[in-house]
Each structure stands twice: as C-alpha cells, then as structure tokens.
mmCIF file of C-alpha atoms in Angstrom:
data_model
loop_
_atom_site.group_PDB
_atom_site.id
_atom_site.type_symbol
_atom_site.label_atom_id
_atom_site.label_comp_id
_atom_site.label_asym_id
_atom_site.label_seq_id
_atom_site.Cartn_x
_atom_site.Cartn_y
_atom_site.Cartn_z
ATOM 1 C CA MET G 1 6.883 13.343 32.201
ATOM 2 C CA SER G 2 9.107 12.441 29.284
ATOM 3 C CA SER G 3 7.988 12.713 25.679
ATOM 4 C CA ARG G 4 8.411 8.928 25.408
ATOM 5 C CA THR G 5 5.968 8.413 28.273
ATOM 6 C CA GLN G 6 3.552 10.932 26.773
ATOM 7 C CA GLY G 7 3.791 9.206 23.389
ATOM 8 C CA LEU G 8 3.126 5.788 24.872
ATOM 9 C CA ILE G 9 0.082 7.137 26.679
ATOM 10 C CA TRP G 10 -1.243 9.033 23.666
ATOM 11 C CA TYR G 11 -0.709 6.465 20.936
ATOM 12 C CA GLY G 12 -0.947 3.305 23.008
ATOM 13 C CA ILE G 13 -3.862 4.173 25.276
ATOM 14 C CA VAL G 14 -5.833 7.156 23.973
ATOM 15 C CA GLU G 15 -5.521 6.432 20.245
ATOM 16 C CA ARG G 16 -5.249 2.646 20.766
ATOM 17 C CA GLU G 17 -2.746 2.313 17.947
ATOM 18 C CA PRO G 18 -1.296 -1.153 17.380
ATOM 19 C CA ALA G 19 2.064 -1.682 19.090
ATOM 20 C CA GLU G 20 3.857 -1.805 15.738
ATOM 21 C CA ASP G 21 2.446 1.584 14.690
ATOM 22 C CA THR G 22 3.162 3.164 18.071
ATOM 23 C CA ALA G 23 6.715 1.857 17.912
ATOM 24 C CA ALA G 24 7.220 3.338 14.444
ATOM 25 C CA LEU G 25 5.762 6.697 15.485
ATOM 26 C CA LEU G 26 7.981 6.897 18.571
ATOM 27 C CA GLY G 27 11.139 5.320 17.168
ATOM 28 C CA MET G 28 10.932 2.368 19.553
ATOM 29 C CA THR G 29 10.756 -1.373 19.268
ATOM 30 C CA ARG G 30 7.482 -3.237 19.514
ATOM 31 C CA GLU G 31 8.718 -4.705 22.799
ATOM 32 C CA ASP G 32 9.408 -1.217 24.194
ATOM 33 C CA VAL G 33 5.789 -0.350 23.495
ATOM 34 C CA THR G 34 4.382 -3.636 24.747
ATOM 35 C CA TYR G 35 6.209 -3.441 28.066
ATOM 36 C CA GLY G 36 6.352 0.340 28.416
ATOM 37 C CA THR G 37 2.725 1.356 27.971
ATOM 38 C CA ASP G 38 1.504 0.004 31.315
ATOM 39 C CA ALA G 39 4.499 1.562 33.066
ATOM 40 C CA ALA G 40 3.736 4.902 31.399
ATOM 41 C CA LEU G 41 0.139 4.762 32.634
ATOM 42 C CA GLN G 42 1.367 3.941 36.144
ATOM 43 C CA GLN G 43 3.726 6.906 36.022
ATOM 44 C CA LEU G 44 0.837 9.172 35.010
ATOM 45 C CA THR G 45 -1.332 7.727 37.765
ATOM 46 C CA ARG G 46 1.311 8.418 40.416
ATOM 47 C CA ALA G 47 1.786 11.964 39.094
ATOM 48 C CA CYS G 48 -1.971 12.606 39.265
ATOM 49 C CA LEU G 49 -2.112 11.338 42.826
ATOM 50 C CA ARG G 50 0.888 13.413 43.892
ATOM 51 C CA THR G 51 -0.582 16.537 42.311
ATOM 52 C CA ARG G 52 -3.942 16.100 44.046
ATOM 53 C CA LEU G 53 -2.394 15.380 47.443
ATOM 54 C CA THR G 54 -0.029 18.342 47.344
ATOM 55 C CA ALA G 55 -2.872 20.674 46.303
ATOM 56 C CA SER G 56 -4.800 19.848 49.458
ATOM 57 C CA GLU G 57 -4.624 22.234 52.376
ATOM 58 C CA ASP G 58 -5.416 19.360 54.735
ATOM 59 C CA PRO G 59 -2.129 18.305 56.351
ATOM 60 C CA ASP G 60 -3.430 14.721 56.635
ATOM 61 C CA SER G 61 -4.010 14.285 52.883
ATOM 62 C CA PRO G 62 -0.487 13.092 51.998
ATOM 63 C CA ASP G 63 -0.913 10.286 54.521
ATOM 64 C CA PHE G 64 -3.854 8.938 52.512
ATOM 65 C CA GLY G 65 -1.932 8.475 49.268
ATOM 66 C CA ARG G 66 -1.105 4.844 49.895
ATOM 67 C CA LEU G 67 -4.672 4.081 50.992
ATOM 68 C CA ILE G 68 -5.986 5.633 47.782
ATOM 69 C CA GLU G 69 -3.557 3.511 45.735
ATOM 70 C CA GLU G 70 -4.673 0.395 47.598
ATOM 71 C CA ALA G 71 -8.359 1.268 47.179
ATOM 72 C CA VAL G 72 -8.070 1.457 43.381
ATOM 73 C CA ARG G 73 -5.826 -1.557 42.815
ATOM 74 C CA PRO G 74 -7.083 -3.441 39.764
ATOM 75 C CA ASP G 75 -6.529 -6.953 41.102
ATOM 76 C CA SER G 76 -7.786 -6.751 44.687
ATOM 77 C CA PRO G 77 -8.763 -3.292 45.903
ATOM 78 C CA ARG G 78 -8.600 -2.756 49.643
ATOM 79 C CA ASP G 79 -11.349 -0.711 51.216
ATOM 80 C CA SER G 80 -10.511 1.650 54.055
ATOM 81 C CA ALA G 81 -13.015 3.152 56.463
ATOM 82 C CA ASP G 82 -10.438 5.789 57.401
ATOM 83 C CA LEU G 83 -10.072 6.826 53.772
ATOM 84 C CA HIS G 84 -13.824 7.072 53.256
ATOM 85 C CA THR G 85 -14.167 9.165 56.405
ATOM 86 C CA HIS G 86 -11.393 11.483 55.238
ATOM 87 C CA MET G 87 -12.914 11.796 51.761
ATOM 88 C CA THR G 88 -16.188 13.074 53.205
ATOM 89 C CA HIS G 89 -14.456 16.385 53.949
ATOM 90 C CA CYS G 90 -11.483 16.364 51.531
ATOM 91 C CA PRO G 91 -12.344 17.100 47.906
ATOM 92 C CA HIS G 92 -8.708 16.625 46.828
ATOM 93 C CA CYS G 93 -8.506 13.037 48.047
ATOM 94 C CA THR G 94 -11.992 12.335 46.699
ATOM 95 C CA THR G 95 -10.982 13.627 43.277
ATOM 96 C CA ALA G 96 -7.712 11.683 43.411
ATOM 97 C CA TYR G 97 -9.637 8.499 44.191
ATOM 98 C CA GLU G 98 -12.123 9.157 41.364
ATOM 99 C CA VAL G 99 -9.410 9.970 38.813
ATOM 100 C CA LEU G 100 -7.346 6.917 39.693
ATOM 101 C CA ALA G 101 -10.425 4.684 39.563
ATOM 102 C CA ALA G 102 -11.319 6.096 36.129
ATOM 103 C CA LEU G 103 -7.759 5.553 34.880
ATOM 104 C CA ARG G 104 -7.959 1.976 36.152
ATOM 105 C CA ASP G 105 -11.399 1.180 34.719
ATOM 106 C CA ALA G 106 -11.371 3.036 31.394
ATOM 107 C CA PRO G 107 -8.008 4.691 30.807
ATOM 108 C CA SER G 108 -8.597 5.779 27.214
ATOM 109 C CA THR G 109 -11.951 7.358 28.095
ATOM 110 C CA ALA G 110 -10.594 9.039 31.236
ATOM 111 C CA LEU G 111 -7.625 10.480 29.353
ATOM 112 C CA ALA G 112 -9.743 11.679 26.433
ATOM 113 C CA GLU G 113 -12.272 13.289 28.791
ATOM 114 C CA GLY G 114 -9.446 14.941 30.677
ATOM 115 C CA LEU G 115 -8.302 16.621 27.475
ATOM 116 C CA LEU G 116 -11.726 17.952 26.532
ATOM 117 C CA PRO G 117 -13.289 20.835 28.469
#
C-alpha cells in the first residue's frame, strides 16, 4: 500500500482531519483527498480480504471472496446461505467477513482498534 493511501486512511479516516488539513499534510489538493479517501479505504478492504483468504488452509476459501464482498456491501448487502455454511467451519472467512463489516460500519473505530493490542 502506498504512503499516499496510508496517509489518506490515517488522516482522513482514523484522525478525521478536515480535507484541507489532510491535503496540506500529504502535499495533495483538497479534491485529491475528497475523492481519494474512499478509494484508499476500498484498497485496504480488498487487501484485508485477500490476506485472510490466502491465509486459509481451506482450498474453497478463495471462492468465497466475492460472496463476502457482496455480504458486506454498504448499499444493499446480499446474504448467502453458502457463505454462512462455509463460515461455520472457516475462521479465516468468518474473520474476513467481520473485519470488512467493521470497516464498512465504523471505519475509524475498526482501524484504531486494529492498531491497539
């Protein structure tokens, strides 16, 4: 993840700095911050999902990535019986689902909690 992406996530989401301040801190324009912060969070979300799926020893886990993404969509989540069945025995997919849901519902809290032991 680039330092720009990390900066957008840290200042724009965790610290909740105003766009003008984030732009000044990162050497960007206000528009870069306004339009880049959501994209940076999406990039982090995809990286978290990828990491969880590749850590699983279950060969079926990678096939559930798209279902997890669909299940945590902010606008109209799609429930999947197959995903829920798989999650009953796959802690990696369960954790991926929980992390993505937390990033969707309360990104600043989820990120801050992820940094603290």
